[in-house]
Amino acid sequence: MGAKKQEFLTVAPFECAWREELRFKKAGRGCVSFEAFAHNDVTIVFREEVGSRHNHYKMDNSPNYTIIIGSNRNRKLKIEADGKTVVDVAGVGLCCSSTFQGYWISIYDGLICIGKGRYPFQNLVFQWLDTKPNCNVQYVGLSSWDKHVGYRNVNVFPFTPHYNCLWKHIECIDYNNVEVDDEEETWEEGDWFGCDEWGLENFLESWEFSDVYFLVGAEEKAVPAHMVILASSGNFRFSSPSEHIIGLPSVSYPILHALLQYIYTGRTRVEESQLNALRDLSMQFEVSSMVKLCEEVIDRFKLNKKLFDSGKNVELVYSSSRTQGGTEFPCELPVNMQKLKQKLSKGQYSDIDIHIDLHGLVARCHRLILSIWSPPFMKMFTNGMKESNSSEIYLRNVHPNAFSAMLEFMYSGELNLKDDDEMESLLLPLLILADQFGVDCLHQECCKYLSECLSEDSVCPILQVISSIPSCKLLRETCERNFSLHFNYCTTASTDFIHLDEATFMTILQHPDLTVTSEERVLDAILLWCMQANEICGWEAIDKCAKSLTPELLFGQRLQLLSDVLPLVRFPLMPTLLLKKLERSSLSSQIPVLEQLVREALFYSGDHGMILGNNDNARFHHRRSSFKELQYICDGDENGVLYFAGTAYGEHQWVNPVLAKKITVTASSPTSRHTDPKALVGRTYQGTSFAGPKIENGQTVAWWMVDIGQDHQLMCNYYTVRQDGSTAYMRCWFLQGSLDGKNWTDLRVHENDTTICKPAQFASWRIHGPNALLPFRFFRVVLTGPTNSDSSPWNLCVCFLELYGYFH
C-alpha cells in the first residue's frame, strides 16, 4: 500500500517530482492514483530508476513510459515509450482544469490502462498494449510541461488478481462536475478498502475452508489454518490423516500468529524479544525463509543494539527469489510453488473433486486456492449453493484441457503452454474460462499471448469468440484493425469472416485503416457475408445465382442487412465500365438499394465527377491506405513496380531504381561484372547475368533478391523474368516473399517447368491463391534444383525481373 502523501504538491514547469515510496511493489505491474489540477498538461512518468528532479524529464535517456493527460491544450491523451510517441488520441474523456480531478493509471506487463475518478479500475477510458513491453519500470514521477501542476492524494498500489472485482463494490465519485475545496480533508489509507489485503490474507486465521487447527499455549487456544498452504510453506506434521490438529502447548499465541501472518501475507511484525522464539518455531516447521530472516535480524542486533529502539516491533518481510515476469501466487508469498503444484497433481489435502461432463473426474482441488483466484468459485463455496456442502462439482460445456491449464495457472501463477500447437488450440477456450470464472490475471495473459501471435489466419476465429466478451475490448480493437489492414486476405483466404456478427463486420467496413485493393473487393465481401456463403466467389458468380434464385433464398436472414452494409461500398470510386456491368446485373434489378447506389455512382462519374473531391461523404474519398494497382500487360512492359520505383513512383522520367536508391538488389553470390544488381532491374539486355550458388541450411541454392524499401509493400499477383544469353535454363525454382528478409513465404513453386527454352526469352507467370493477397517487402527468385546446364548447373541465369500487383 502506498503511503499517504502530503495534501498538496506543486510541480514547477519542466520538473519532475520523485519519491522513494512512489514505487511499484513488483516491477512492471502496479497502479498509481492521484488528484491533479492544471491549466495545461498533467504528466506522469514511469522509469526503472528514479529520474532527474530539476531537469525536464525528457532529458533522461533511460527506458520509460510517459503519460500526458491533456496534451495539445487539453484535447488529447498522449503516451510516449522511451521518448517516441506511440499514442496520440483525442476525445477520450480526459482533461485538465483548475479544480482537482481524480485519475488512475495502471501498468501490467506493457498493458497501460487509464481511467478517471477516485478509485482504480473504475471508469476506464483508454487502454494501450505495448507489444514489446518494458517489464522493469517501477518508479513513478509527477511532472509538468510549461505550467505548474498541483498533485494530492497520490497512492501507489500493487496489481493483484482481484482488483477488478474488488472495485465493483465501491461507489465511484465522478469528479467531472464536482468542485473540490483545497481545504477538504484527504482520504485516509484505510479508505481504500484493504485492496492490498485481498487474496490469501483474507483467510488468515479464518475458519473458512480450514482443515487443520493449532492448539496454542496452556489454555489450548484454537487457531485455524489450511493444510495446502502450510504443507507448501514448510513441513507441518499433522497428528493423523483424519484428525488434523497440531498441539503447541509451549508456544504463545503471538508467536504462532506472527508465523502464520508471514506465511499468509509475506510480512509480519514482532518484538525484538520474540525473535528467538519465532526462529525456533520456524525451524520446527522448516519455514526456512523465516528462519533466515530471524537470524539476520538477530545477528544485526547483536552487532549494534542501537539499531532497534526498546519496545519497538521488528518488521520481517519475505523477499522473493523468483525470476521477474511470473504472476506469482497470487502475490509474493513464502509458498514453495513446486510443492503447491504437487498438491494439485497428487490431490493431496484436496477438499473438492471437479468433474466435467463426458470427461469424468479431471482434478482434485482445494477450495481455498480456487477462491483466491476466482470470485465465482468463492461464491459457489460460500453462499449456500449445493457446492457449499458437497465435495464434488460437476461442470458442463467446459473444455477439459483448457480447464486443466487454468488450474495449473491458479497453482503456479504462470501460464505454461508446452508448444505452439497447444497454445493455438487452448488460448481461446482458456480465455473464455478465465472470463467465466473471473481469473483476471489469466484473462490478461491470454489476451497478451493472443495479441502477440495474432495473424491474418487467426484473426477471424479470435473475433468470433471475443466479440461477446466485454472485457476483451482492447484485443477486439486490435483484431479489428488487423482484419482491416489485411481485408483482401481475410475475406478471400477462407469463409471464416462470414461468421462475424453484424456489429463487428460493420466496424471493420468503417474502420479508418481499412486497406483494400479495390471497392469491388468490398462489394464481394459484403455479398458473401450476407449470403453466409460456403465458398469464395465474386459478385459476378453471385449474380448468376440471382438469375434463378430470389433474394430471400439467396441471402436468407441477412437480406435486410444489405440495406445497412451496401452503402459502405464506395461505388463512386469504381471504374465506369464496372458500374455499368453492375447496373445491368440481376442483383441490381432485384435489390433496390444496390440499384440506387450504382446509379448515383454513375451520375457522379460522368459530368459531375468534379464533385467527388469536394464532397464530405466518405463514399467519395479514396481510402487512406489503398494499394495502387500495377497490372501486368505484356512481357517487358512499363507497368511493374520496379519500373514504377525508377520513376520515383510516377514523379519523373525513369532512372535505374538501384542507382536512384529506390530499391536494393542482392544476389546469392558476391557482386561482380556478371552479377550486377543494376542489370537485373535495368531495361537493357545482358548476355551474361547470373547469381552464383550458395549453401543455405545444408542445401545448394542460388537467388536474386529485391528489397522494395521499408516504406513499401506489394501484393504480388504476377511476375516476369528474362533469360540471359546462356542456355542454362532453370527448371525448379520458387518465387518467395518476405516482410523481414529472413522468413519466406512461397508465392509460386515451379517443379520441372520447361517454359524457358531459349536465350533472351521473356517468361511471365500469375500468382494464384491467398498468398497473392499478402503484402511483402522482400521478393526473391530462388533456384531449388539444377539447371539443364552441365557446366554451370547452379547459376541462376536471369538478366531481368519485374513484379506486378497491388503496391503500397
XYZ file of C-alpha atoms in Angstrom, residues 109-500:
392
model
C 3.390 -6.146 -18.451
C 3.043 -3.360 -21.014
C -0.754 -3.049 -20.813
C -1.387 0.564 -19.804
C -4.883 1.430 -18.568
C -6.020 4.981 -17.803
C -9.186 5.997 -16.030
C -10.984 8.781 -14.218
C -12.167 9.058 -10.650
C -11.088 8.311 -7.141
C -10.986 4.539 -7.337
C -8.674 2.451 -9.538
C -10.134 0.120 -12.169
C -13.383 2.073 -12.495
C -14.294 4.476 -15.297
C -11.704 3.080 -17.692
C -11.317 5.474 -20.624
C -8.309 4.165 -22.537
C -6.061 1.106 -22.908
C -2.883 0.530 -24.895
C -0.763 -2.623 -25.150
C 2.966 -2.357 -25.785
C 3.871 -5.367 -27.944
C 7.467 -5.079 -26.700
C 6.790 -4.174 -23.070
C 9.227 -2.783 -20.562
C 8.567 -5.007 -17.547
C 11.118 -3.220 -15.366
C 9.509 0.205 -14.899
C 8.965 0.684 -11.192
C 9.252 4.336 -10.083
C 6.533 6.937 -10.590
C 7.393 10.568 -11.304
C 4.983 13.526 -11.149
C 5.828 16.074 -13.798
C 4.563 19.083 -15.723
C 5.040 20.746 -19.051
C 5.188 24.560 -19.152
C 2.851 25.431 -16.271
C 2.592 24.473 -12.616
C 0.650 21.320 -11.775
C -0.797 20.514 -8.360
C -0.999 16.936 -7.085
C -2.544 15.441 -3.971
C -3.707 12.093 -2.622
C -1.095 10.191 -4.600
C -1.142 6.459 -3.852
C 0.670 3.512 -5.388
C -0.857 0.035 -5.249
C 0.256 -3.429 -6.282
C -1.600 -5.112 -9.110
C -3.394 -8.042 -7.506
C -5.639 -10.560 -9.260
C -8.962 -9.337 -7.902
C -8.776 -5.573 -8.214
C -11.401 -5.540 -10.927
C -13.872 -7.453 -8.773
C -12.953 -5.527 -5.640
C -13.636 -2.069 -7.006
C -17.007 -3.018 -8.491
C -18.461 -2.824 -4.992
C -17.216 0.688 -4.208
C -19.223 3.749 -5.116
C -17.234 5.798 -7.599
C -17.230 9.585 -7.327
C -17.310 11.448 -10.642
C -15.046 14.465 -10.435
C -16.087 15.926 -13.776
C -18.682 18.283 -12.308
C -17.635 18.330 -8.657
C -15.519 21.192 -7.433
C -13.059 20.161 -4.726
C -12.191 22.555 -1.957
C -8.452 22.778 -1.318
C -9.136 22.568 2.406
C -11.189 19.375 2.092
C -9.832 16.512 4.166
C -7.965 13.960 2.097
C -8.984 10.330 2.354
C -7.057 8.064 4.643
C -5.130 4.998 3.647
C -7.781 2.791 5.192
C -10.416 4.213 2.846
C -9.030 2.035 0.103
C -10.965 -0.970 1.396
C -7.848 -3.007 2.078
C -7.092 -3.738 -1.554
C -3.563 -4.827 -0.679
C -5.098 -7.420 1.646
C -7.217 -9.121 -0.995
C -6.315 -12.731 -1.557
C -4.768 -15.226 0.848
C -4.568 -12.653 3.635
C -8.358 -12.746 3.902
C -8.084 -16.342 5.087
C -5.507 -15.712 7.828
C -6.794 -17.488 10.953
C -10.169 -17.907 9.274
C -12.336 -20.978 9.741
C -13.486 -20.624 6.108
C -12.154 -23.697 4.234
C -9.852 -24.529 7.155
C -8.964 -28.202 7.583
C -6.378 -28.020 10.358
C -6.031 -26.054 13.571
C -3.423 -25.360 16.217
C -3.972 -25.717 19.962
C -1.717 -22.999 21.369
C -0.477 -22.485 24.911
C -1.674 -23.926 28.155
C -5.179 -22.577 27.508
C -5.222 -24.516 24.180
C -6.439 -21.607 22.068
C -7.704 -22.937 18.714
C -6.187 -21.228 15.671
C -7.469 -22.391 12.251
C -5.289 -22.820 9.153
C -5.211 -24.597 5.777
C -3.137 -27.697 5.147
C -2.409 -26.974 1.491
C -0.804 -23.646 2.415
C 1.079 -24.961 5.429
C 2.370 -28.021 3.567
C 3.567 -25.803 0.698
C 5.372 -23.400 3.033
C 7.193 -25.789 5.334
C 6.972 -29.184 6.985
C 3.988 -29.184 9.344
C 3.348 -32.568 10.962
C -0.299 -33.420 11.479
C -1.400 -35.798 14.227
C -3.252 -38.180 11.871
C -4.775 -38.202 8.388
C -8.292 -37.951 9.828
C -7.666 -35.552 12.728
C -5.598 -32.578 11.693
C -4.576 -30.983 14.962
C -1.199 -29.512 15.840
C -0.606 -29.088 19.531
C 1.755 -26.301 20.654
C 1.422 -26.189 24.459
C 4.720 -24.350 24.986
C 4.204 -21.711 22.279
C 2.452 -18.415 22.945
C -0.257 -17.224 20.587
C 1.630 -14.038 19.400
C 4.500 -16.202 18.146
C 2.227 -18.548 16.170
C 0.262 -15.556 14.871
C 3.476 -13.958 13.595
C 4.475 -17.129 11.729
C 1.028 -17.613 10.174
C 0.832 -13.946 9.251
C 4.168 -14.257 7.477
C 3.017 -17.352 5.569
C -0.341 -15.867 4.549
C 0.781 -12.281 3.819
C 4.531 -12.333 3.282
C 5.247 -9.993 6.196
C 4.845 -9.716 9.970
C 5.946 -7.680 12.993
C 7.268 -8.960 16.319
C 9.040 -7.537 19.299
C 12.804 -7.976 19.376
C 12.449 -10.175 22.450
C 10.260 -12.615 20.446
C 12.717 -13.150 17.594
C 14.360 -16.240 19.130
C 11.010 -17.911 19.830
C 9.790 -17.138 16.296
C 13.005 -18.527 14.834
C 12.691 -21.725 16.899
C 9.076 -22.247 15.831
C 10.027 -21.619 12.203
C 12.837 -24.173 12.497
C 10.417 -26.683 13.997
C 8.163 -26.411 10.946
C 11.027 -25.858 8.476
C 9.873 -22.475 7.208
C 13.381 -21.730 6.005
C 12.855 -18.178 4.730
C 11.534 -17.074 8.139
C 14.428 -18.782 9.907
C 16.858 -16.883 7.696
C 15.129 -13.539 8.298
C 15.098 -14.005 12.080
C 18.765 -14.979 12.180
C 19.777 -11.993 10.062
C 17.939 -9.570 12.343
C 19.277 -11.247 15.482
C 22.845 -11.001 14.144
C 22.433 -7.326 13.278
C 21.030 -6.639 16.715
C 23.992 -8.345 18.363
C 26.369 -6.142 16.366
C 24.574 -2.904 17.132
C 21.811 -2.756 19.719
C 21.055 0.834 18.734
C 19.558 -0.438 15.510
C 16.352 -1.147 17.422
C 14.531 1.120 19.810
C 13.395 -0.511 23.003
C 9.802 -1.692 22.803
C 9.566 -1.228 19.038
C 8.437 -4.004 16.728
C 10.710 -5.516 14.104
C 9.236 -5.925 10.616
C 10.063 -9.127 8.745
C 9.288 -9.134 5.021
C 9.606 -12.023 2.607
C 11.805 -11.311 -0.403
C 11.049 -13.492 -3.411
C 13.916 -15.103 -5.292
C 11.687 -15.981 -8.218
C 12.586 -14.506 -11.566
C 10.811 -11.444 -12.874
C 7.911 -11.995 -15.252
C 5.694 -14.527 -13.480
C 2.356 -13.601 -11.984
C 3.326 -15.102 -8.617
C 0.888 -16.956 -6.365
C -1.248 -14.846 -6.100
C 1.202 -12.287 -4.809
C 4.692 -12.682 -3.370
C 4.320 -15.191 -0.533
C 6.740 -17.700 1.033
C 4.979 -20.592 -0.680
C 7.029 -23.264 -2.430
C 5.450 -23.331 -5.873
C 6.765 -26.778 -6.679
C 5.164 -28.218 -3.560
C 1.906 -26.424 -4.264
C 1.711 -27.825 -7.802
C 2.411 -31.298 -6.409
C -0.629 -30.957 -4.162
C -2.717 -30.395 -7.286
C -1.197 -33.263 -9.268
C -1.483 -35.728 -6.382
C -4.764 -34.401 -4.980
C -3.157 -34.193 -1.539
C -5.246 -32.411 1.135
C -7.928 -31.727 -1.513
C -11.457 -30.912 -0.395
C -13.272 -30.641 -3.728
C -13.410 -33.007 -6.724
C -14.178 -31.419 -10.095
C -15.966 -33.408 -12.772
C -16.564 -32.279 -16.354
C -19.492 -33.673 -18.289
C -18.410 -36.541 -20.592
C -14.881 -36.461 -19.164
C -15.418 -37.552 -15.581
C -13.093 -36.547 -12.749
C -10.489 -34.070 -14.019
C -8.942 -32.718 -10.799
C -8.914 -32.933 -7.029
C -8.507 -29.368 -5.849
C -8.607 -27.056 -2.844
C -11.477 -24.642 -2.275
C -9.063 -22.127 -0.799
C -6.854 -21.915 -3.914
C -9.840 -21.671 -6.278
C -11.435 -18.982 -4.134
C -8.289 -16.851 -4.018
C -8.275 -16.533 -7.797
C -11.943 -16.795 -8.730
C -14.877 -14.840 -7.227
C -17.416 -17.202 -8.871
C -15.776 -20.169 -7.148
C -15.698 -18.212 -3.888
C -19.433 -17.526 -4.142
C -20.117 -21.105 -5.134
C -18.440 -22.384 -1.967
C -19.811 -19.823 0.491
C -23.298 -18.635 -0.489
C -25.264 -21.737 0.395
C -25.324 -23.304 -3.063
C -25.210 -27.075 -3.176
C -21.464 -26.895 -3.888
C -21.007 -25.275 -0.467
C -21.824 -28.552 1.240
C -20.726 -31.019 -1.386
C -17.255 -32.373 -2.003
C -17.887 -32.570 -5.757
C -18.564 -30.106 -8.579
C -19.997 -31.049 -11.952
C -19.320 -28.678 -14.855
C -20.812 -28.709 -18.327
C -19.702 -27.199 -21.634
C -16.151 -26.780 -20.358
C -13.041 -27.540 -22.394
C -11.209 -30.115 -20.207
C -7.653 -29.300 -21.359
C -8.259 -25.572 -21.015
C -9.698 -26.102 -17.536
C -6.601 -28.077 -16.542
C -4.434 -25.239 -17.856
C -6.453 -22.760 -15.783
C -5.965 -24.890 -12.657
C -2.239 -25.058 -13.302
C -2.199 -21.282 -13.563
C -4.051 -20.990 -10.254
C -1.472 -23.186 -8.540
C 1.600 -21.613 -10.127
C 0.684 -18.085 -11.195
C 2.170 -18.780 -14.622
C 0.733 -19.711 -17.970
C 2.752 -22.660 -19.253
C 1.668 -23.979 -22.638
C 4.056 -26.641 -23.882
C 4.265 -25.778 -27.583
C 2.800 -23.612 -30.328
C 0.165 -26.195 -31.229
C -1.108 -26.355 -27.659
C -1.080 -22.576 -27.427
C -3.066 -22.261 -30.646
C -5.675 -24.819 -29.554
C -6.062 -23.745 -25.913
C -5.737 -19.954 -25.789
C -9.265 -19.130 -26.899
C -11.075 -21.700 -24.681
C -8.744 -20.661 -21.861
C -9.689 -17.017 -22.391
C -13.378 -17.962 -22.222
C -12.821 -19.859 -18.961
C -10.775 -17.021 -17.448
C -13.613 -14.617 -18.224
C -16.275 -17.060 -16.991
C -14.531 -17.682 -13.671
C -13.173 -14.147 -13.210
C -9.486 -15.118 -13.207
C -8.361 -11.640 -14.231
C -4.616 -12.253 -14.390
C -5.103 -15.305 -16.598
C -7.511 -13.315 -18.759
C -4.858 -10.669 -19.302
C -2.157 -13.236 -20.004
C -4.374 -14.868 -22.656
C -5.139 -11.511 -24.269
C -1.448 -10.701 -24.274
C -0.492 -14.014 -25.910
C -3.277 -13.710 -28.491
C -2.198 -10.173 -29.395
C 1.417 -11.262 -29.792
C 0.633 -14.244 -32.040
C -2.160 -12.551 -33.989
C -2.062 -13.257 -37.722
C -4.277 -12.873 -40.770
C -5.258 -16.540 -40.441
C -6.199 -16.400 -36.751
C -7.928 -13.009 -36.578
C -11.396 -14.239 -37.665
C -11.649 -17.164 -35.204
C -10.490 -14.872 -32.402
C -13.020 -12.178 -33.297
C -15.843 -14.738 -33.365
C -15.071 -15.659 -29.751
C -14.210 -12.324 -28.146
C -16.908 -10.182 -29.760
C -19.292 -11.282 -26.989
C -16.774 -10.754 -24.150
C -16.865 -7.104 -22.958
C -13.581 -7.421 -21.062
C -11.707 -8.104 -24.324
C -12.191 -4.598 -25.705
C -8.512 -3.934 -26.354
C -7.930 -7.308 -28.013
C -11.092 -6.891 -30.077
C -9.931 -3.490 -31.335
C -6.516 -4.947 -32.183
C -8.140 -7.769 -34.154
C -10.484 -5.415 -35.986
C -7.541 -3.268 -37.050
C -5.561 -6.326 -38.152
C -8.521 -7.556 -40.193
C -8.948 -4.091 -41.731
C -5.277 -3.860 -42.719
C -5.475 -7.300 -44.392
C -9.050 -7.065 -45.657
C -8.319 -8.705 -49.018
C -6.650 -11.732 -47.474
C -9.107 -12.158 -44.599
C -12.094 -12.151 -46.973
C -10.621 -14.434 -49.650
C -8.344 -16.918 -47.881
C -11.348 -18.595 -46.233
C -15.012 -18.045 -45.434
C -14.378 -17.659 -41.685
C -15.351 -13.982 -41.863
C -18.986 -14.792 -42.711
C -19.456 -15.919 -39.089
C -18.627 -12.458 -37.691
